[in-house]
């Protein structure tokens, strides 16, 4: 963000095009037999995994991994929105929390948040949006503990939900982290934002996904931050008919069509504009630069800028 043209410094972030990572922390899924299939999976899959684990697990992993790059690598390549799905492992007597997608991760939530904090220490002019959602098996005490961990790690970097969110203002105030939290407890904390809407097409073909988003655009974008997820969703029929393939194969084969559609989009306040665009395997294609390039829509003036950014 520090390298964006000065013409963008006073544009609200909700009106910029920001690259995002769908299911950001799946690069460290637990491949050991100790990790059960997560509780959102169909009963049939859970039973098959219990009795036929050596046969079932390879298929689960092939279709559960959405990112191969670590969180640091994702941030390094330009991702500024992270989709974080949080779970407490079943039968775990500790208060440790993990990420999940098909199975649970080996890294805890606290470990990953510390890594993000360390990255922000080095990149003091960067701003990240962290979306905590899809909570699985968290009671009130675990929510309270997670919020406490978030606030302890990011402290004064957390941007209040009432703040004017432009780069110039965030830089001047030292805010680097916007946390959205999909739970009613969000109303108790001034430094947590309500859940950021995520447009999910639930399609396994690029053409159908594009058609769904064009339909949604006709009804207008949300007023604040929102995500358009160009992540494809495979169904059981697709998986069974493509036994040698993986989610990555599906994603990489469709990225040319999806990114072609992205190039035709515009950020801004217009009812048909986009904001955050999230994808899978974000470091493996031209996804990030394609999204960032959309912000040229705002660059009409190339003369001298007021480069004052505060402290």
CSV table of N, CA and C in Angstrom, one decimal, residues 119-268:
chain,number,residue,atom,x,y,z
A,119,UNK,N,5.3,-9.4,10.7
A,119,UNK,CA,5.4,-8.8,9.3
A,119,UNK,C,5.0,-7.3,9.4
A,120,UNK,N,4.0,-7.0,10.1
A,120,UNK,CA,3.6,-5.6,10.2
A,120,UNK,C,4.7,-4.7,10.9
A,121,UNK,N,5.4,-5.3,11.8
A,121,UNK,CA,6.5,-4.6,12.4
A,121,UNK,C,7.5,-4.1,11.4
A,122,UNK,N,7.7,-4.9,10.4
A,122,UNK,CA,8.7,-4.6,9.4
A,122,UNK,C,8.1,-3.7,8.3
A,123,UNK,N,6.8,-3.8,8.1
A,123,UNK,CA,6.1,-3.1,7.0
A,123,UNK,C,5.1,-2.1,7.7
A,124,UNK,N,5.7,-1.0,8.2
A,124,UNK,CA,4.9,-0.1,9.0
A,124,UNK,C,3.8,0.7,8.3
A,125,UNK,N,3.9,0.7,6.9
A,125,UNK,CA,2.9,1.5,6.1
A,125,UNK,C,1.9,0.6,5.5
A,126,UNK,N,1.9,-0.7,5.8
A,126,UNK,CA,0.9,-1.6,5.3
A,126,UNK,C,-0.3,-1.8,6.2
A,127,UNK,N,-1.4,-2.0,5.6
A,127,UNK,CA,-2.7,-2.2,6.3
A,127,UNK,C,-3.3,-3.6,5.9
A,128,UNK,N,-3.7,-4.4,6.8
A,128,UNK,CA,-4.3,-5.7,6.5
A,128,UNK,C,-5.7,-5.8,7.1
A,129,UNK,N,-6.6,-6.5,6.4
A,129,UNK,CA,-7.9,-6.8,6.9
A,129,UNK,C,-8.0,-8.2,7.3
A,130,UNK,N,-8.3,-8.5,8.5
A,130,UNK,CA,-8.4,-9.9,9.0
A,130,UNK,C,-9.9,-10.2,9.3
A,131,UNK,N,-10.4,-11.2,8.6
A,131,UNK,CA,-11.8,-11.6,8.7
A,131,UNK,C,-11.9,-12.9,9.5
A,132,UNK,N,-12.4,-12.8,10.7
A,132,UNK,CA,-12.6,-14.0,11.6
A,132,UNK,C,-14.0,-14.4,11.4
A,133,UNK,N,-14.2,-15.7,10.9
A,133,UNK,CA,-15.6,-16.1,10.7
A,133,UNK,C,-15.7,-17.6,10.7
A,134,UNK,N,-16.9,-18.2,10.4
A,134,UNK,CA,-17.1,-19.6,10.3
A,134,UNK,C,-16.6,-20.3,11.6
A,135,UNK,N,-16.9,-19.7,12.7
A,135,UNK,CA,-16.4,-20.3,14.0
A,135,UNK,C,-17.0,-21.7,14.2
A,136,UNK,N,-16.2,-22.6,14.6
A,136,UNK,CA,-16.6,-24.0,14.8
A,136,UNK,C,-16.3,-24.5,16.2
A,137,UNK,N,-17.3,-24.7,16.9
A,137,UNK,CA,-17.2,-25.3,18.3
A,137,UNK,C,-16.5,-24.4,19.3
A,138,UNK,N,-16.8,-23.1,19.2
A,138,UNK,CA,-16.3,-22.1,20.1
A,138,UNK,C,-17.4,-21.7,21.0
A,139,UNK,N,-17.2,-21.8,22.4
A,139,UNK,CA,-18.2,-21.3,23.3
A,139,UNK,C,-17.8,-19.8,23.7
A,140,UNK,N,-18.6,-19.3,24.6
A,140,UNK,CA,-18.4,-17.8,24.9
A,140,UNK,C,-17.0,-17.6,25.5
A,141,UNK,N,-16.5,-18.5,26.3
A,141,UNK,CA,-15.2,-18.3,26.9
A,141,UNK,C,-14.1,-18.3,25.8
A,142,UNK,N,-14.2,-19.2,24.9
A,142,UNK,CA,-13.2,-19.3,23.8
A,142,UNK,C,-13.3,-18.0,22.9
A,143,UNK,N,-14.5,-17.5,22.7
A,143,UNK,CA,-14.6,-16.2,21.9
A,143,UNK,C,-13.9,-15.1,22.7
A,144,UNK,N,-14.2,-15.0,24.0
A,144,UNK,CA,-13.6,-14.0,24.8
A,144,UNK,C,-12.1,-14.1,24.8
A,145,UNK,N,-11.6,-15.3,24.9
A,145,UNK,CA,-10.1,-15.5,24.9
A,145,UNK,C,-9.5,-15.2,23.5
A,146,UNK,N,-10.2,-15.5,22.4
A,146,UNK,CA,-9.7,-15.1,21.1
A,146,UNK,C,-9.6,-13.6,20.9
A,147,UNK,N,-10.7,-13.0,21.3
A,147,UNK,CA,-10.7,-11.5,21.2
A,147,UNK,C,-9.6,-10.9,22.0
A,148,UNK,N,-9.4,-11.4,23.2
A,148,UNK,CA,-8.3,-10.9,24.1
A,148,UNK,C,-7.0,-11.1,23.4
A,149,UNK,N,-6.8,-12.3,22.7
A,149,UNK,CA,-5.5,-12.5,22.0
A,149,UNK,C,-5.3,-11.6,20.9
A,150,UNK,N,-6.4,-11.3,20.1
A,150,UNK,CA,-6.3,-10.4,19.0
A,150,UNK,C,-5.9,-9.0,19.5
A,151,UNK,N,-6.5,-8.5,20.6
A,151,UNK,CA,-6.3,-7.2,21.1
A,151,UNK,C,-4.9,-7.1,21.7
A,152,UNK,N,-4.4,-8.1,22.3
A,152,UNK,CA,-3.1,-8.1,22.9
A,152,UNK,C,-2.0,-8.1,21.9
A,153,UNK,N,-2.2,-8.9,20.8
A,153,UNK,CA,-1.1,-9.0,19.8
A,153,UNK,C,-1.1,-7.7,19.0
A,154,UNK,N,-2.2,-7.1,18.6
A,154,UNK,CA,-2.2,-6.0,17.7
A,154,UNK,C,-2.3,-4.6,18.4
A,155,UNK,N,-2.7,-4.6,19.6
A,155,UNK,CA,-2.8,-3.4,20.5
A,155,UNK,C,-3.2,-2.2,19.7
A,156,UNK,N,-2.4,-1.1,19.7
A,156,UNK,CA,-2.7,0.2,19.2
A,156,UNK,C,-2.8,0.2,17.7
A,157,UNK,N,-2.4,-0.9,17.0
A,157,UNK,CA,-2.5,-1.0,15.6
A,157,UNK,C,-4.0,-1.3,15.1
A,158,UNK,N,-4.9,-1.7,16.0
A,158,UNK,CA,-6.2,-2.0,15.7
A,158,UNK,C,-7.0,-0.7,15.3
A,159,UNK,N,-7.6,-0.7,14.2
A,159,UNK,CA,-8.4,0.5,13.7
A,159,UNK,C,-9.8,0.4,14.3
A,160,UNK,N,-10.3,1.4,15.0
A,160,UNK,CA,-11.6,1.4,15.5
A,160,UNK,C,-12.7,1.4,14.3
A,161,UNK,N,-13.8,0.8,14.6
A,161,UNK,CA,-14.8,0.7,13.6
A,161,UNK,C,-15.4,2.0,13.2
A,162,UNK,N,-15.2,3.1,14.0
A,162,UNK,CA,-15.7,4.4,13.7
A,162,UNK,C,-14.8,5.3,12.9
A,163,UNK,N,-13.6,4.8,12.6
A,163,UNK,CA,-12.5,5.6,12.0
A,163,UNK,C,-12.7,5.8,10.5
A,164,UNK,N,-12.3,6.9,10.0
A,164,UNK,CA,-12.2,7.2,8.5
A,164,UNK,C,-11.1,6.3,7.9
A,165,UNK,N,-11.4,5.4,7.1
A,165,UNK,CA,-10.4,4.4,6.6
A,165,UNK,C,-9.9,4.8,5.2
A,166,UNK,N,-9.0,5.8,5.2
A,166,UNK,CA,-8.2,6.1,4.0
A,166,UNK,C,-6.7,5.8,4.4
A,167,UNK,N,-5.9,5.6,3.4
A,167,UNK,CA,-4.5,5.3,3.7
A,167,UNK,C,-3.9,6.5,4.5
A,168,UNK,N,-4.1,7.7,4.0
A,168,UNK,CA,-3.5,8.9,4.7
A,168,UNK,C,-3.9,9.0,6.2
A,169,UNK,N,-5.2,8.7,6.5
A,169,UNK,CA,-5.6,8.8,7.8
A,169,UNK,C,-5.1,7.6,8.7
A,170,UNK,N,-5.0,6.4,8.1
A,170,UNK,CA,-4.5,5.3,8.9
A,170,UNK,C,-3.0,5.5,9.1
A,171,UNK,N,-2.3,6.0,8.2
A,171,UNK,CA,-0.9,6.2,8.4
A,171,UNK,C,-0.6,7.2,9.5
A,172,UNK,N,-1.4,8.3,9.5
A,172,UNK,CA,-1.2,9.4,10.4
A,172,UNK,C,-1.5,8.9,11.9
A,173,UNK,N,-2.4,7.9,12.0
A,173,UNK,CA,-2.8,7.5,13.3
A,173,UNK,C,-2.1,6.2,13.7
A,174,UNK,N,-1.4,5.6,12.8
A,174,UNK,CA,-0.6,4.3,13.2
A,174,UNK,C,-1.5,3.1,13.2
A,175,UNK,N,-2.6,3.1,12.5
A,175,UNK,CA,-3.5,1.9,12.4
A,175,UNK,C,-3.1,1.1,11.3
A,176,UNK,N,-2.9,-0.2,11.5
A,176,UNK,CA,-2.5,-1.2,10.5
A,176,UNK,C,-3.4,-2.4,10.3
A,177,UNK,N,-4.4,-2.6,11.2
A,177,UNK,CA,-5.1,-3.8,11.3
A,177,UNK,C,-6.6,-3.5,11.4
A,178,UNK,N,-7.4,-4.0,10.5
A,178,UNK,CA,-8.9,-3.9,10.6
A,178,UNK,C,-9.4,-5.4,10.8
A,179,UNK,N,-10.0,-5.6,11.9
A,179,UNK,CA,-10.5,-6.9,12.3
A,179,UNK,C,-12.0,-7.0,12.2
A,180,UNK,N,-12.5,-7.8,11.3
A,180,UNK,CA,-13.9,-8.1,11.3
A,180,UNK,C,-14.2,-9.4,12.0
A,181,UNK,N,-15.3,-9.5,12.8
A,181,UNK,CA,-15.5,-10.6,13.7
A,181,UNK,C,-17.0,-11.0,13.5
A,182,UNK,N,-17.2,-12.2,13.0
A,182,UNK,CA,-18.6,-12.7,12.8
A,182,UNK,C,-19.3,-13.3,14.0
A,183,UNK,N,-19.6,-12.4,15.0
A,183,UNK,CA,-20.2,-12.9,16.2
A,183,UNK,C,-20.9,-11.6,16.9
A,184,UNK,N,-21.9,-11.9,17.6
A,184,UNK,CA,-22.6,-10.8,18.3
A,184,UNK,C,-21.8,-10.0,19.3
A,185,UNK,N,-20.7,-10.7,19.8
A,185,UNK,CA,-19.8,-10.0,20.7
A,185,UNK,C,-19.1,-8.8,20.1
A,186,UNK,N,-19.1,-8.7,18.8
A,186,UNK,CA,-18.4,-7.6,18.1
A,186,UNK,C,-18.9,-6.2,18.6
A,187,UNK,N,-20.2,-6.2,19.0
A,187,UNK,CA,-20.7,-4.9,19.5
A,187,UNK,C,-20.2,-4.4,20.8
A,188,UNK,N,-19.5,-5.2,21.5
A,188,UNK,CA,-18.9,-4.9,22.8
A,188,UNK,C,-17.5,-4.2,22.7
A,189,UNK,N,-16.9,-4.2,21.5
A,189,UNK,CA,-15.6,-3.8,21.3
A,189,UNK,C,-15.5,-2.7,20.2
A,190,UNK,N,-15.0,-1.6,20.5
A,190,UNK,CA,-14.9,-0.5,19.5
A,190,UNK,C,-13.9,-0.7,18.5
A,191,UNK,N,-12.9,-1.6,18.8
A,191,UNK,CA,-11.8,-1.9,17.8
A,191,UNK,C,-12.1,-3.2,17.0
A,192,UNK,N,-13.3,-3.7,17.0
A,192,UNK,CA,-13.7,-4.8,16.1
A,192,UNK,C,-14.8,-4.3,15.2
A,193,UNK,N,-14.7,-4.8,13.9
A,193,UNK,CA,-15.7,-4.4,12.9
A,193,UNK,C,-16.7,-5.5,12.7
A,194,UNK,N,-17.9,-5.2,12.3
A,194,UNK,CA,-18.8,-6.3,11.9
A,194,UNK,C,-18.3,-7.1,10.8
A,195,UNK,N,-18.9,-8.3,10.6
A,195,UNK,CA,-18.5,-9.2,9.6
A,195,UNK,C,-18.5,-8.6,8.2
A,196,UNK,N,-17.5,-8.8,7.4
A,196,UNK,CA,-17.4,-8.3,6.1
A,196,UNK,C,-18.1,-9.3,5.2
A,197,UNK,N,-19.2,-8.8,4.5
A,197,UNK,CA,-19.9,-9.7,3.6
A,197,UNK,C,-19.0,-10.4,2.5
A,198,UNK,N,-19.2,-11.6,2.2
A,198,UNK,CA,-18.4,-12.4,1.3
A,198,UNK,C,-19.4,-12.9,0.2
A,199,UNK,N,-19.2,-12.5,-1.0
A,199,UNK,CA,-20.0,-13.0,-2.1
A,199,UNK,C,-19.4,-14.3,-2.5
A,200,UNK,N,-20.1,-15.4,-2.3
A,200,UNK,CA,-19.7,-16.8,-2.6
A,200,UNK,C,-20.6,-17.3,-3.7
A,201,UNK,N,-20.1,-17.7,-4.8
A,201,UNK,CA,-21.0,-18.2,-5.9
A,201,UNK,C,-21.4,-19.6,-5.8
A,202,UNK,N,-20.6,-20.4,-5.1
A,202,UNK,CA,-20.8,-21.9,-4.9
A,202,UNK,C,-21.0,-22.6,-6.3
A,203,UNK,N,-20.0,-22.3,-7.2
A,203,UNK,CA,-20.0,-22.9,-8.5
A,203,UNK,C,-18.6,-23.6,-8.8
A,204,UNK,N,-18.6,-24.6,-9.6
A,204,UNK,CA,-17.4,-25.3,-9.9
A,204,UNK,C,-16.9,-25.0,-11.3
A,205,UNK,N,-17.6,-24.1,-12.0
A,205,UNK,CA,-17.2,-23.7,-13.4
A,205,UNK,C,-17.1,-22.1,-13.4
A,206,UNK,N,-16.0,-21.7,-14.1
A,206,UNK,CA,-15.8,-20.2,-14.2
A,206,UNK,C,-16.9,-19.5,-14.8
A,207,UNK,N,-17.5,-20.0,-15.8
A,207,UNK,CA,-18.6,-19.3,-16.5
A,207,UNK,C,-19.8,-19.1,-15.6
A,208,UNK,N,-20.1,-20.1,-14.8
A,208,UNK,CA,-21.2,-20.0,-13.9
A,208,UNK,C,-21.0,-19.1,-12.8
A,209,UNK,N,-19.7,-19.0,-12.3
A,209,UNK,CA,-19.3,-18.1,-11.2
A,209,UNK,C,-19.5,-16.7,-11.7
A,210,UNK,N,-19.0,-16.4,-12.9
A,210,UNK,CA,-19.0,-15.1,-13.5
A,210,UNK,C,-20.5,-14.6,-13.7
A,211,UNK,N,-21.3,-15.5,-14.2
A,211,UNK,CA,-22.7,-15.2,-14.4
A,211,UNK,C,-23.4,-14.9,-13.1
A,212,UNK,N,-23.1,-15.6,-12.0
A,212,UNK,CA,-23.6,-15.3,-10.7
A,212,UNK,C,-23.2,-13.9,-10.2
A,213,UNK,N,-22.0,-13.6,-10.3
A,213,UNK,CA,-21.5,-12.3,-9.8
A,213,UNK,C,-22.1,-11.1,-10.7
A,214,UNK,N,-22.3,-11.3,-12.0
A,214,UNK,CA,-22.9,-10.3,-12.8
A,214,UNK,C,-24.3,-10.1,-12.4
A,215,UNK,N,-25.0,-11.1,-12.0
A,215,UNK,CA,-26.4,-11.0,-11.5
A,215,UNK,C,-26.4,-10.3,-10.2
A,216,UNK,N,-25.5,-10.5,-9.3
A,216,UNK,CA,-25.4,-9.9,-8.0
A,216,UNK,C,-25.1,-8.4,-8.2
A,217,UNK,N,-24.3,-8.1,-9.1
A,217,UNK,CA,-23.9,-6.7,-9.3
A,217,UNK,C,-25.1,-5.8,-9.7
A,218,UNK,N,-26.0,-6.4,-10.4
A,218,UNK,CA,-27.2,-5.7,-10.8
A,218,UNK,C,-28.1,-5.2,-9.6
A,219,UNK,N,-27.9,-5.9,-8.5
A,219,UNK,CA,-28.6,-5.5,-7.3
A,219,UNK,C,-27.8,-4.5,-6.4
A,220,UNK,N,-26.6,-4.2,-6.8
A,220,UNK,CA,-25.8,-3.2,-6.1
A,220,UNK,C,-24.9,-3.8,-5.0
A,221,UNK,N,-23.8,-3.2,-4.8
A,221,UNK,CA,-22.8,-3.7,-3.9
A,221,UNK,C,-23.2,-3.2,-2.5
A,222,UNK,N,-22.7,-3.9,-1.4
A,222,UNK,CA,-22.8,-3.4,0.0
A,222,UNK,C,-22.2,-2.0,0.1
A,223,UNK,N,-22.6,-1.3,1.1
A,223,UNK,CA,-22.0,0.0,1.3
A,223,UNK,C,-20.6,0.1,1.9
A,224,UNK,N,-20.2,-0.9,2.7
A,224,UNK,CA,-18.9,-0.9,3.3
A,224,UNK,C,-18.0,-1.9,2.6
A,225,UNK,N,-17.0,-2.4,3.4
A,225,UNK,CA,-16.2,-3.4,2.8
A,225,UNK,C,-17.0,-4.6,2.4
A,226,UNK,N,-16.6,-5.3,1.3
A,226,UNK,CA,-17.2,-6.5,0.9
A,226,UNK,C,-16.2,-7.3,0.0
A,227,UNK,N,-16.4,-8.6,0.0
A,227,UNK,CA,-15.5,-9.5,-0.7
A,227,UNK,C,-16.2,-10.2,-1.9
A,228,UNK,N,-15.6,-10.2,-3.0
A,228,UNK,CA,-16.1,-11.0,-4.2
A,228,UNK,C,-15.1,-12.2,-4.2
A,229,UNK,N,-15.6,-13.4,-3.9
A,229,UNK,CA,-14.7,-14.6,-3.9
A,229,UNK,C,-14.7,-15.3,-5.2
A,230,UNK,N,-13.6,-15.2,-6.0
A,230,UNK,CA,-13.6,-15.9,-7.2
A,230,UNK,C,-13.1,-17.4,-7.0
A,231,UNK,N,-13.3,-17.9,-5.8
A,231,UNK,CA,-12.9,-19.2,-5.5
A,231,UNK,C,-14.0,-20.2,-6.0
A,232,UNK,N,-13.6,-21.2,-6.7
A,232,UNK,CA,-14.5,-22.2,-7.2
A,232,UNK,C,-14.8,-23.2,-6.1
A,233,UNK,N,-16.0,-23.8,-6.2
A,233,UNK,CA,-16.4,-24.8,-5.2
A,233,UNK,C,-16.7,-26.1,-5.9
A,234,UNK,N,-16.0,-27.1,-5.6
A,234,UNK,CA,-16.2,-28.4,-6.2
A,234,UNK,C,-17.3,-29.2,-5.5
A,235,UNK,N,-18.1,-29.9,-6.2
A,235,UNK,CA,-19.1,-30.8,-5.6
A,235,UNK,C,-18.7,-32.2,-5.7
A,236,UNK,N,-19.4,-33.1,-5.0
A,236,UNK,CA,-19.0,-34.5,-5.0
A,236,UNK,C,-19.0,-35.1,-6.4
A,237,UNK,N,-19.9,-34.7,-7.2
A,237,UNK,CA,-20.0,-35.2,-8.6
A,237,UNK,C,-18.7,-34.9,-9.3
A,238,UNK,N,-18.2,-33.6,-9.1
A,238,UNK,CA,-17.0,-33.2,-9.8
A,238,UNK,C,-15.8,-34.0,-9.3
A,239,UNK,N,-15.7,-34.1,-8.0
A,239,UNK,CA,-14.6,-34.8,-7.4
A,239,UNK,C,-14.5,-36.3,-7.9
A,240,UNK,N,-15.7,-36.9,-7.9
A,240,UNK,CA,-15.7,-38.3,-8.3
A,240,UNK,C,-15.4,-38.5,-9.8
A,241,UNK,N,-15.7,-37.5,-10.6
A,241,UNK,CA,-15.5,-37.6,-12.1
A,241,UNK,C,-14.1,-37.1,-12.4
A,242,UNK,N,-13.4,-36.6,-11.5
A,242,UNK,CA,-12.0,-36.1,-11.7
A,242,UNK,C,-11.1,-36.7,-10.6
A,243,UNK,N,-11.0,-38.0,-10.5
A,243,UNK,CA,-10.3,-38.7,-9.4
A,243,UNK,C,-8.8,-38.4,-9.3
A,244,UNK,N,-8.2,-38.0,-10.4
A,244,UNK,CA,-6.7,-37.8,-10.4
A,244,UNK,C,-6.4,-36.3,-10.2
A,245,UNK,N,-7.4,-35.5,-10.2
A,245,UNK,CA,-7.1,-34.0,-10.1
A,245,UNK,C,-7.2,-33.5,-8.6
A,246,UNK,N,-7.0,-32.2,-8.5
A,246,UNK,CA,-7.0,-31.6,-7.2
A,246,UNK,C,-7.7,-30.2,-7.3
A,247,UNK,N,-7.9,-29.6,-6.2
A,247,UNK,CA,-8.5,-28.2,-6.2
A,247,UNK,C,-7.5,-27.3,-7.0
A,248,UNK,N,-6.2,-27.5,-6.8
A,248,UNK,CA,-5.3,-26.6,-7.5
A,248,UNK,C,-5.4,-26.8,-9.0
A,249,UNK,N,-5.6,-28.0,-9.5
A,249,UNK,CA,-5.7,-28.2,-10.9
A,249,UNK,C,-6.9,-27.5,-11.4
A,250,UNK,N,-8.0,-27.6,-10.7
A,250,UNK,CA,-9.3,-26.9,-11.1
A,250,UNK,C,-9.0,-25.3,-11.1
A,251,UNK,N,-8.4,-24.8,-10.1
A,251,UNK,CA,-8.2,-23.4,-10.0
A,251,UNK,C,-7.3,-22.9,-11.1
A,252,UNK,N,-6.2,-23.5,-11.3
A,252,UNK,CA,-5.2,-23.0,-12.2
A,252,UNK,C,-5.7,-23.1,-13.7
A,253,UNK,N,-6.6,-24.1,-13.9
A,253,UNK,CA,-7.1,-24.2,-15.3
A,253,UNK,C,-8.2,-23.2,-15.6
A,254,UNK,N,-8.8,-22.6,-14.5
A,254,UNK,CA,-9.8,-21.6,-14.7
A,254,UNK,C,-9.4,-20.2,-14.5
A,255,UNK,N,-8.2,-20.0,-14.0
A,255,UNK,CA,-7.7,-18.6,-13.7
A,255,UNK,C,-7.7,-17.7,-14.9
A,256,UNK,N,-7.3,-18.2,-16.1
A,256,UNK,CA,-7.3,-17.3,-17.2
A,256,UNK,C,-8.6,-16.7,-17.5
A,257,UNK,N,-9.7,-17.4,-17.4
A,257,UNK,CA,-11.1,-16.9,-17.6
A,257,UNK,C,-11.5,-16.0,-16.5
A,258,UNK,N,-11.2,-16.4,-15.3
A,258,UNK,CA,-11.6,-15.6,-14.1
A,258,UNK,C,-10.8,-14.2,-14.1
A,259,UNK,N,-9.5,-14.3,-14.4
A,259,UNK,CA,-8.8,-13.0,-14.3
A,259,UNK,C,-9.1,-12.1,-15.5
A,260,UNK,N,-9.5,-12.7,-16.6
A,260,UNK,CA,-10.0,-11.9,-17.7
A,260,UNK,C,-11.3,-11.1,-17.3
A,261,UNK,N,-12.1,-11.8,-16.5
A,261,UNK,CA,-13.3,-11.1,-16.0
A,261,UNK,C,-12.9,-10.0,-15.0
A,262,UNK,N,-12.0,-10.3,-14.1
A,262,UNK,CA,-11.5,-9.4,-13.1
A,262,UNK,C,-11.0,-8.1,-13.8
A,263,UNK,N,-10.3,-8.2,-14.9
A,263,UNK,CA,-9.7,-7.1,-15.6
A,263,UNK,C,-10.8,-6.1,-16.1
A,264,UNK,N,-12.0,-6.6,-16.3
A,264,UNK,CA,-13.1,-5.8,-16.7
A,264,UNK,C,-13.8,-5.1,-15.6
A,265,UNK,N,-13.4,-5.3,-14.4
A,265,UNK,CA,-14.2,-4.7,-13.2
A,265,UNK,C,-13.5,-3.4,-12.8
A,266,UNK,N,-14.3,-2.6,-12.0
A,266,UNK,CA,-13.8,-1.4,-11.5
A,266,UNK,C,-14.1,-1.3,-10.0
A,267,UNK,N,-13.2,-0.7,-9.3
A,267,UNK,CA,-13.5,-0.4,-7.9
A,267,UNK,C,-14.2,1.0,-7.8
A,268,UNK,N,-14.6,1.4,-6.6
A,268,UNK,CA,-15.2,2.7,-6.5
A,268,UNK,C,-16.5,2.6,-5.7
